[in-house]
Coordinates of C-alpha atoms in Angstrom, one line a residue:
X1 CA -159.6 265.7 281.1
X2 CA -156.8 264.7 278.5
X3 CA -154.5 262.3 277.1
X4 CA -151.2 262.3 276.8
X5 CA -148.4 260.4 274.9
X6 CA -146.5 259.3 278.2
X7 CA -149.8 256.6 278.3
X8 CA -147.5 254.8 275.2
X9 CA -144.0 253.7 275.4
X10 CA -141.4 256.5 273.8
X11 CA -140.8 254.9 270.6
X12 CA -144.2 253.3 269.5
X13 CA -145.3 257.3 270.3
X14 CA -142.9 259.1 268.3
X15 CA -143.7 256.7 265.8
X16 CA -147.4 257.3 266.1
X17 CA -147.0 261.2 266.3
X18 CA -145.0 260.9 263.0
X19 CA -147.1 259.3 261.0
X20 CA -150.2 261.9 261.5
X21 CA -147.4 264.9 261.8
X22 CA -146.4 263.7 257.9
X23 CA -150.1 262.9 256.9
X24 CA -151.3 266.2 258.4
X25 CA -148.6 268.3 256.4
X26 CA -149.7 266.3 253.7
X27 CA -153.2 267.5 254.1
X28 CA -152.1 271.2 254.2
X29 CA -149.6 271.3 251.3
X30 CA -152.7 270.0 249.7
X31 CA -154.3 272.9 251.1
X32 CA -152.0 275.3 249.2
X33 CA -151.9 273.5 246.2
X34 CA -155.5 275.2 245.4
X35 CA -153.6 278.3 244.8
X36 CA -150.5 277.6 243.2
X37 CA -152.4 275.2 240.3
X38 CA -155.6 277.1 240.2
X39 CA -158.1 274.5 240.6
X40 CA -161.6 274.1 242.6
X41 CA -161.3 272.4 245.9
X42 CA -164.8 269.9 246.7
X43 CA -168.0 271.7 246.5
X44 CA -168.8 273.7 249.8
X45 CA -165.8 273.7 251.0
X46 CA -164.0 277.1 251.6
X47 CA -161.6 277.0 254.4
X48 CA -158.5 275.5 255.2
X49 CA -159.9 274.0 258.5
X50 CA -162.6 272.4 256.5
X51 CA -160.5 270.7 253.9
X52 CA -157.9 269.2 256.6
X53 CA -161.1 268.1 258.3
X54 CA -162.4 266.6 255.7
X55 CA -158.9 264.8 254.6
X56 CA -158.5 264.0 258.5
X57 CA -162.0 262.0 258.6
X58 CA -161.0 259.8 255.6
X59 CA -157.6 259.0 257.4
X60 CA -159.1 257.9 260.4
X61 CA -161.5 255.9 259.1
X62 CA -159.2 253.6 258.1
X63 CA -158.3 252.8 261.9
X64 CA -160.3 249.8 263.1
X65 CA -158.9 250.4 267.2
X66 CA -161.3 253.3 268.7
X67 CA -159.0 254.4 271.2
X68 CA -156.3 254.5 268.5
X69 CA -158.3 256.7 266.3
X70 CA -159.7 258.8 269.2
X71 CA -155.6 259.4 270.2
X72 CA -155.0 260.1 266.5
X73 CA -158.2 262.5 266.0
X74 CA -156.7 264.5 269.6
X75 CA -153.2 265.0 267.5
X76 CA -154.8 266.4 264.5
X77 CA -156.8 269.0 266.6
X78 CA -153.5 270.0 268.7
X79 CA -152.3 270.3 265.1
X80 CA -155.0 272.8 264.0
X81 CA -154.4 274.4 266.7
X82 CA -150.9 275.0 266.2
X83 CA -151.9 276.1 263.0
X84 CA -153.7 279.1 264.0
X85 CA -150.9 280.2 265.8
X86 CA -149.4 279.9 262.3
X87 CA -151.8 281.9 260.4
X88 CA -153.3 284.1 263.5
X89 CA -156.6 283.1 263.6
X90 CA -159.4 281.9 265.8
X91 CA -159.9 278.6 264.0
X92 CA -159.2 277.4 260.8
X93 CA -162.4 277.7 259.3
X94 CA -161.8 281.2 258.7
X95 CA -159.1 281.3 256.9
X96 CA -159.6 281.2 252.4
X97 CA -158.3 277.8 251.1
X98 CA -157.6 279.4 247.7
X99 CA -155.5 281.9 249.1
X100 CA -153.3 279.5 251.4
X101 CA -150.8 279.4 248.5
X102 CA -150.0 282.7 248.7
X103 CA -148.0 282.6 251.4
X104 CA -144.3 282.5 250.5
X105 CA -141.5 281.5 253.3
X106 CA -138.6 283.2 253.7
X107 CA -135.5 281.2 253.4
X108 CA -133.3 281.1 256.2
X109 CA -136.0 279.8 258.5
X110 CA -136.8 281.7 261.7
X111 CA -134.3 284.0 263.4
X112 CA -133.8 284.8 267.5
X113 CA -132.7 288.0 267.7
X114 CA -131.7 288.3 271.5
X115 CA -131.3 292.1 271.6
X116 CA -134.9 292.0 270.2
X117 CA -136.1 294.4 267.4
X118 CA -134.2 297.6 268.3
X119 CA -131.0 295.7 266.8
X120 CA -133.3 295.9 263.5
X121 CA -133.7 299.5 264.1
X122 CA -130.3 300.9 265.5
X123 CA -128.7 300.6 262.5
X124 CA -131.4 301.7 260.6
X125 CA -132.7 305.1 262.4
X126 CA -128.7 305.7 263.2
X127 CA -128.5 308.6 260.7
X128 CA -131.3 310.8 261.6
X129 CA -131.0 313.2 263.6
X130 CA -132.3 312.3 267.5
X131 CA -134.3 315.5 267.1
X132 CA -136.4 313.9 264.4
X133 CA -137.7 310.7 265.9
X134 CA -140.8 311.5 267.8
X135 CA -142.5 308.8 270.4
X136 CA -145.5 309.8 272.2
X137 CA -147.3 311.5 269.4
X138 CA -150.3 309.2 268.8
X139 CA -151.9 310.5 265.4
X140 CA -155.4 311.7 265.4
X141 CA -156.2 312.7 261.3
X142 CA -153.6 312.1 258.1
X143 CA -155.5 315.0 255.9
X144 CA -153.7 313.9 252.7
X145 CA -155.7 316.2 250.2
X146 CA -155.7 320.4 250.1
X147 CA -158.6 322.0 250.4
X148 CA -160.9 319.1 252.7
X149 CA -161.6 319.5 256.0
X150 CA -161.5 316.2 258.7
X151 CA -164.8 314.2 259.2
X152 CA -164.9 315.3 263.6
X153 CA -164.7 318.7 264.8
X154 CA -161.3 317.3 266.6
X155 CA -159.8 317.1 263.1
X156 CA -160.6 320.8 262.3
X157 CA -157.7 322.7 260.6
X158 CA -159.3 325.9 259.1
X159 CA -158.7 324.8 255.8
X160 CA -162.2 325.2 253.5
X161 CA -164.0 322.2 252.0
X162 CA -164.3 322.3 248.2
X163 CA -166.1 319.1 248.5
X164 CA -163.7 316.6 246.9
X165 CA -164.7 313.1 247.4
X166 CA -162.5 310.3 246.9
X167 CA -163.1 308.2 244.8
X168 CA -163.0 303.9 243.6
X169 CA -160.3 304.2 241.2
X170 CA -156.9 302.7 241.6
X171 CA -155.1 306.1 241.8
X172 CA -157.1 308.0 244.6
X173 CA -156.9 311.9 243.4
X174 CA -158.6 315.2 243.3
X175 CA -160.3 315.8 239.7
X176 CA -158.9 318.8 238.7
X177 CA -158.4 320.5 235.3
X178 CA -155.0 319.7 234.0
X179 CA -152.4 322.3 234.0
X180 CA -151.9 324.3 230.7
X181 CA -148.3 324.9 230.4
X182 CA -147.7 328.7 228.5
X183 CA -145.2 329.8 225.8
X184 CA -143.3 332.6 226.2
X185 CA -145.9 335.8 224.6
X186 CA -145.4 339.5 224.0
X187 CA -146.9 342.2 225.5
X188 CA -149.6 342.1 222.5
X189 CA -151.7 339.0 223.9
X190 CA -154.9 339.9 225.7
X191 CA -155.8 340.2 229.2
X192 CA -157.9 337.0 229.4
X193 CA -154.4 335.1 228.2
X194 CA -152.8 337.1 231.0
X195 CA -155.4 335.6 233.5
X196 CA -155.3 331.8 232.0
X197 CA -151.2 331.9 232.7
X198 CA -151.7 333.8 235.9
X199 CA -153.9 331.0 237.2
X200 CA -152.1 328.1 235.2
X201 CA -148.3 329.3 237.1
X202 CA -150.3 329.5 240.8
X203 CA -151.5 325.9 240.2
X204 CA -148.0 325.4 239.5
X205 CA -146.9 327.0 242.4
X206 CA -149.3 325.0 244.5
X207 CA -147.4 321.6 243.2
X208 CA -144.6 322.7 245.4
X209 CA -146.6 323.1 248.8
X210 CA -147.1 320.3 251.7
X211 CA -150.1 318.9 251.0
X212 CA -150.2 316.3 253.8
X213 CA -151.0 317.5 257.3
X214 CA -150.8 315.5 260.1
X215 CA -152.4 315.8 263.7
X216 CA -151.2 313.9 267.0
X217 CA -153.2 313.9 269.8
X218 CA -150.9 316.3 271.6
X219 CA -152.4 319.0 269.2
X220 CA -148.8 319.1 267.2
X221 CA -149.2 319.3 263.7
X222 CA -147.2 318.5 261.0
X223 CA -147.0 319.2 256.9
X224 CA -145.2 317.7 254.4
X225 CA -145.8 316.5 250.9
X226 CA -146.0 312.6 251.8
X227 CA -146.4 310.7 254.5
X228 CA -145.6 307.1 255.2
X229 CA -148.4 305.2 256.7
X230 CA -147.3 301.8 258.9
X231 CA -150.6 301.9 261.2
X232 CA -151.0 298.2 261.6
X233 CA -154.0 296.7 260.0
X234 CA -156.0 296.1 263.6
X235 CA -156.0 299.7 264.3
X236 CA -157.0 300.7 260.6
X237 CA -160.2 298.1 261.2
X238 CA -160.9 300.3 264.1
X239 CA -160.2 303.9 263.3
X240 CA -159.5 303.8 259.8
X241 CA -163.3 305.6 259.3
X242 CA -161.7 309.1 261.1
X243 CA -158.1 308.8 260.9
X244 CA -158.2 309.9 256.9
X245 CA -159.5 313.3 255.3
X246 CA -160.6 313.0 253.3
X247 CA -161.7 308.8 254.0
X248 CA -160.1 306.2 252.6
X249 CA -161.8 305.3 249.3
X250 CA -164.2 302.4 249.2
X251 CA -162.0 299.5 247.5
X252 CA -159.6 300.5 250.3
X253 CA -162.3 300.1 253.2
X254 CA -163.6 297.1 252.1
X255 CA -160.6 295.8 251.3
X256 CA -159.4 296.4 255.0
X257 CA -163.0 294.8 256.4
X258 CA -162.2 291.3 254.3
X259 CA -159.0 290.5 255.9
X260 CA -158.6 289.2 259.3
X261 CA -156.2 290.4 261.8
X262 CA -155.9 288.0 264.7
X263 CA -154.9 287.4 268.0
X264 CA -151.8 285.2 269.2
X265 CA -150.9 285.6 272.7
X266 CA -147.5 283.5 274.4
X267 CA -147.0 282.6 277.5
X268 CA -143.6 282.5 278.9
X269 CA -143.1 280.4 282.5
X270 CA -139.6 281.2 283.8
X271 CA -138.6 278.7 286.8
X272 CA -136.3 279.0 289.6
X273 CA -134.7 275.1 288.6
X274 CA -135.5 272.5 286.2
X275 CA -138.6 270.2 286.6
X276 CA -138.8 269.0 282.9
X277 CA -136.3 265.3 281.8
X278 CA -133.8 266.7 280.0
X279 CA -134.9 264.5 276.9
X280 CA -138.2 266.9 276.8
X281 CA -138.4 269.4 274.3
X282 CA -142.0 269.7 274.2
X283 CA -145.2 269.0 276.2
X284 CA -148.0 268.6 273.8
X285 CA -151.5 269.2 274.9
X286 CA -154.4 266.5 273.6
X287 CA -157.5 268.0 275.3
X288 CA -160.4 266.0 275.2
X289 CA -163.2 268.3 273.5
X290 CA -165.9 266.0 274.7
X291 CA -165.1 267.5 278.3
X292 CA -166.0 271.2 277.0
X293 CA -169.6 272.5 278.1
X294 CA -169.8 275.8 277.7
X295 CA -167.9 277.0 274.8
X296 CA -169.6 281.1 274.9
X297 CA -168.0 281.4 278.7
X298 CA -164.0 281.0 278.0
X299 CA -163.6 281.9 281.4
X300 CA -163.6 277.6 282.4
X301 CA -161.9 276.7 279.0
X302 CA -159.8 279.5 277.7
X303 CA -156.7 277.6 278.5
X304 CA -157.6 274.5 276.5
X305 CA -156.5 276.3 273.3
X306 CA -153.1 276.3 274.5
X307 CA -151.4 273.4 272.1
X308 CA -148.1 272.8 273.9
X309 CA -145.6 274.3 276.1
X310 CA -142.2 274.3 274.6
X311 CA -138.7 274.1 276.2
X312 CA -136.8 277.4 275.3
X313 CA -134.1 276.2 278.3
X314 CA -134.0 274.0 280.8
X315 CA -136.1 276.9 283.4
X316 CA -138.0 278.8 280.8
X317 CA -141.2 277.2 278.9
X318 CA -143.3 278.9 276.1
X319 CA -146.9 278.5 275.7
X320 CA -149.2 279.7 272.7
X321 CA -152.8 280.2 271.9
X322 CA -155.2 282.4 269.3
X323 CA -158.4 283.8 269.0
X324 CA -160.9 284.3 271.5
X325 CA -159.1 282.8 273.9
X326 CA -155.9 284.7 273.6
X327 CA -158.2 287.7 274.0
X328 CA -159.6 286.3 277.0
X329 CA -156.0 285.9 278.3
X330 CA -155.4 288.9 278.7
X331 CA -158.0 289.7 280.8
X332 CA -156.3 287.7 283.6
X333 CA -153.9 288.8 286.0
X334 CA -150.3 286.9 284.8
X335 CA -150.4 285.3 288.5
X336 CA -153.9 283.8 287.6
X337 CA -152.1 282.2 284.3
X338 CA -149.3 281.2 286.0
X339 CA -151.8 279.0 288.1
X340 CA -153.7 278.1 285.3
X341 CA -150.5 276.7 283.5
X342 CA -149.1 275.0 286.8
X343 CA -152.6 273.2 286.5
X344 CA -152.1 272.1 283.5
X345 CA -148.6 270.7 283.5
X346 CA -149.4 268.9 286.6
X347 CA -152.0 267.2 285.2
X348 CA -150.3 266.7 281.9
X349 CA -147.4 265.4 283.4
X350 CA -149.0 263.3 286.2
X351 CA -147.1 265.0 288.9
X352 CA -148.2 267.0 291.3
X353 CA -145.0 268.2 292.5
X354 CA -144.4 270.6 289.4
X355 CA -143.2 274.1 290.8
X356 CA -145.1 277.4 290.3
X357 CA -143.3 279.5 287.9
X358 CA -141.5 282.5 289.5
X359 CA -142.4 284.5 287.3
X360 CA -145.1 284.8 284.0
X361 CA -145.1 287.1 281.0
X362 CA -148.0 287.3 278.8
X363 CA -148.2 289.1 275.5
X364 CA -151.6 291.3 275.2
X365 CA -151.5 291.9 271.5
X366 CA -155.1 292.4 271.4
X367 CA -155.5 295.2 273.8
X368 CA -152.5 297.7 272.8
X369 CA -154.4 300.2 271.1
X370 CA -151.0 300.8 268.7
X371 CA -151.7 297.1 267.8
X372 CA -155.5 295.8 268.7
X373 CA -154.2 292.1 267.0
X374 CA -150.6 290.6 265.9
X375 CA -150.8 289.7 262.4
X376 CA -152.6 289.4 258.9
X377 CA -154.6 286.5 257.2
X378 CA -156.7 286.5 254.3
X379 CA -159.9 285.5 255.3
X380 CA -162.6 283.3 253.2
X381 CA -164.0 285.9 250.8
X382 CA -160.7 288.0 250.7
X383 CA -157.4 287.8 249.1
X384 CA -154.1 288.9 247.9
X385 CA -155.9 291.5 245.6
X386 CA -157.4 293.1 249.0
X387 CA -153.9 293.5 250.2
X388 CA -152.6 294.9 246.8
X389 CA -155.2 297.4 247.6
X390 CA -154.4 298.5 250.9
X391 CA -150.9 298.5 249.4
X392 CA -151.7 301.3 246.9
X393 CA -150.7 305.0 247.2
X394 CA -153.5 307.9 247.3
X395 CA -152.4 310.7 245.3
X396 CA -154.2 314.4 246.6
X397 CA -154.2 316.0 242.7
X398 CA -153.8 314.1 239.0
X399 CA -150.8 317.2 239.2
X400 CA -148.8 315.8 241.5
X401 CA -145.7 313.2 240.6
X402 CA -145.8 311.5 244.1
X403 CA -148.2 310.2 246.0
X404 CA -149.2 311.8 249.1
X405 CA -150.3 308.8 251.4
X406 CA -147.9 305.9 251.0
X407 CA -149.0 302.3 253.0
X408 CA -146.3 300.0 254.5
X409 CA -146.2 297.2 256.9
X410 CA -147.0 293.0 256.9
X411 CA -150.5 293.7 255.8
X412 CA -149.5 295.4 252.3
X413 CA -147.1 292.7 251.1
X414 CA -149.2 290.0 249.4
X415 CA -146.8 286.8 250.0
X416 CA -144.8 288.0 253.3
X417 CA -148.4 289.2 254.8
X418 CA -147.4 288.2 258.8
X419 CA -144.0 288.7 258.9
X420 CA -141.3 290.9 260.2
X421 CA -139.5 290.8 256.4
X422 CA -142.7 291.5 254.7
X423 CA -142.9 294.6 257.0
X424 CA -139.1 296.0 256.3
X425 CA -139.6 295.0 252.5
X426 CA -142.7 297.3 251.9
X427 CA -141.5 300.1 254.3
X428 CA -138.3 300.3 252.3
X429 CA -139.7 300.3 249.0
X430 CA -142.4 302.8 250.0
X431 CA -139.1 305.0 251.2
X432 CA -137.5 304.3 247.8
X433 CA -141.0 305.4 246.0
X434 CA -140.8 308.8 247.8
X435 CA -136.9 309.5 247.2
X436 CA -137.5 308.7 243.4
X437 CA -136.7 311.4 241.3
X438 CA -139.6 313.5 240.1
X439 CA -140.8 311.7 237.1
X440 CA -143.9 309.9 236.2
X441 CA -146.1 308.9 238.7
X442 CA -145.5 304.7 238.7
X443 CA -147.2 301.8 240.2
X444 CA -146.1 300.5 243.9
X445 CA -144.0 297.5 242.9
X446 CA -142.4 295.5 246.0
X447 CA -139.0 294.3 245.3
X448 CA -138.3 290.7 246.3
X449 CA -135.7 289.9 244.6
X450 CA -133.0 290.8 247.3
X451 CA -134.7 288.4 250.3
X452 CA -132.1 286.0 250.6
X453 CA -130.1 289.1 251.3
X454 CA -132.2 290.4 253.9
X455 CA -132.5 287.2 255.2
X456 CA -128.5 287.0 255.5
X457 CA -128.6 290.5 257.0
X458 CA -130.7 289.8 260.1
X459 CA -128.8 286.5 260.8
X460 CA -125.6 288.5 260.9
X461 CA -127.4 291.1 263.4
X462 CA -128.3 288.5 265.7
X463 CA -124.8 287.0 265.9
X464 CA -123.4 290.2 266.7

């Protein structure tokens, strides 16, 4: 069923396990390299899980000892499939090799926050008002444009359709005829003047009215003249069609239908005592693929994409997997994958004796319908471009200074896609966009010069 490392003595297998862990990352900075200096990778190959492949079948063709190179061929798939834990995938093989690169990591390396995210937000959402912060108002339709009507009856506001399409171009507005700004006249000038200023001051007038409605499920409504849209990318995959009025514009929606939003699903095992030698940080998972029949019904192998199962203490293990399978998860009962897992580590570990947790906690990032998926990649055929796209602002009129639908979240920053930061960096610069003073309407530029400051920040707000 599989192998494990406990078959070779400690040192000969950390030994072994460091010499593909180095030639791996080898293999993938190699990966990124196709970005950063802007060359072709071999012909007919696309994706990152095809290139390591490819790099992975020359390495182990230098072996001579089968079992050797079958033990070192195991290690590289555990490590691919680590890796799409990484990038949130299903396998490698979807994800762009010339866009690799354009991931940027944070310094700082990764943070525990043990109060969790609300220590991100206490400080933040402190100042406003309690009255203001609204939970339990799913929205149903952001109309971001006067005089359009939503695409569903369910939308229906009474406002008339002038029949105002949006269009493909870079600033999404309504083609009207600019505004013709009057000089002061005496009482001499003629009553078709009198009408042209009448009309130009009521346009005017109109500048300084909401013109974004938005409508919760609840039937509340609320105006305003922007509105900040997070809505993770999963859910704009799957409702992005009726959730705008009028729709997004094209380079938007098929910008949003190139990128991949995965699945990535842990496992936590918590234990009444320790079972694990103290000198274990990590149980590693080699399955043997050879064993898999049936690879359509995950119901027999879903667990085999689980890579490892770390030690976060000495009674609490964490498990990870992706894709499919992570989908499948969550299908299961948490006493079902509890049993699953004990499975596993006893047969891992050779012991049948291993305890059943007392208790398992699975995350179902796929199924919350605020979520439907944890986290951005750029897909082969996409790229940073299609983020910068979702990342643009739709203005409702060529009139207006700001833009009435601004997008923020981990899917509109083009290096941080996946992360927390990249989230809090584009939400606070689409808030700084919006409190701008009134002047020219300006591109969406995300500020990153400030990171290691941010990443200082939510170091100090874990030690608290």
């Amino acid at each position: 069923m599989a192998k494990t490392f406990r078959t070779l003595s400690g040192s000969r297998a950390r030994d072994r396990f460091c010499e593909i862990y180095e030639a791996y990352m080898c293999f993938l900075h190699r990966c990124e390299e196709y970005f950063l200096c802007q060359y072709l990778p071999p012909e007919g190959i696309n994706s990152v899980g095809e290139h390591i492949i490819l790099e992975a079948a020359m390495y182990l063709d230098r072996i001579t000892d089968p079992d050797d190179r079958r033990i070192r061929s195991l290690i590289f798939d555990c490590l691919l499939k680590r890796e799409t834990c990484i990038s949130g995938c299903d396998s490698m093989n979807e994800i762009d090799l010339l866009e690799l690169g354009s991931y940027t990591e944070l310094q700082g390396g990764n943070i525990v926050l043990p109060s969790g995210y609300s220590s991100i937000l206490a400080p933040v959402s402190q100042p406003i008002p309690s009255e203001n912060l609204l939970t339990e108002h799913p929205v149903t339709c952001v109309r971001w444009r006067s005089g359009t009507t939503a695409t569903s009856p369910n939308h229906d506001s009474g406002i008339s359709d002038q029949g105002n399409d949006s269009d493909d171009s870079d600033r999404t507005v309504t083609e009207e005829p600019p505004v013709v700004r009057e000089s002061s006249c005496d009482s001499s000038e003629s009553d078709v003047s009198s009408v042209r200023r009448n009309s130009s001051l009521k346009k005017n007038r109109d500048l300084t009215k909401p013109c974004v409605e938005v409508t919760c499920e609840n039937g509340t409504k609320f105006c305003g003249e922007s509105v900040i849209c997070t809505v993770p990318l999963g859910v704009l995959k799957e409702k992005a069609d009726t959730l705008f009025s009028p729709p997004l514009p094209q380079y938007k929606t098929e910008a949003i239908d190139r990128l991949l939003f995965g699945t990535v699903n842990k496992i936590f095992l918590m234990y009444e005592r320790p079972f694990l030698n103290p000198d274990i940080s990590e149980v590693m998972l080699l399955w043997n693929n050879g064993d898999q029949k049936n690879t359509e019904d995950l119901s027999d192998s879903w667990y085999r994409k689980i890579y490892s199962f770390s030690k976060m203490s000495e009674t609490l293990l964490l498990g990870w997997l992706s894709g499919r399978e992570a989908e499948y998860m969550e299908t299961l009962t948490q006493d079902q994958v509890a049993d699953t897992c004990t499975q596993i580590l006893r047969k891992f570990l050779n012991d049948p004796f291993v305890p059943k947790p007392k208790m398992c906690i699975c995350t179902h990032w796929h199924s919350e319908k605020f979520t439907r998926g944890s986290y951005t990649a750029i897909a082969v055929g996409a790229s940073q471009t299609d983020i910068e796209s979702i990342a643009q602002p739709l203005y409702a009129s060529p009139l207006h200074k700001k833009p009435a639908v601004v997008f923020a979240g981990e899917h509109t920053h083009s290096s941080f896609y996946s992360t927390v930061h990249g989230a809090y960096l584009t939400g606070r610069t689409a808030a700084t966009l919006l409190l701008a003073p009134d002047t020219e309407p300006h591109e969406m530029v995300i500020e990153c010069d400030q990171t290691n400051d941010l990443s200082s920040w939510i170091q100090g707000i874990s030690l608290e």
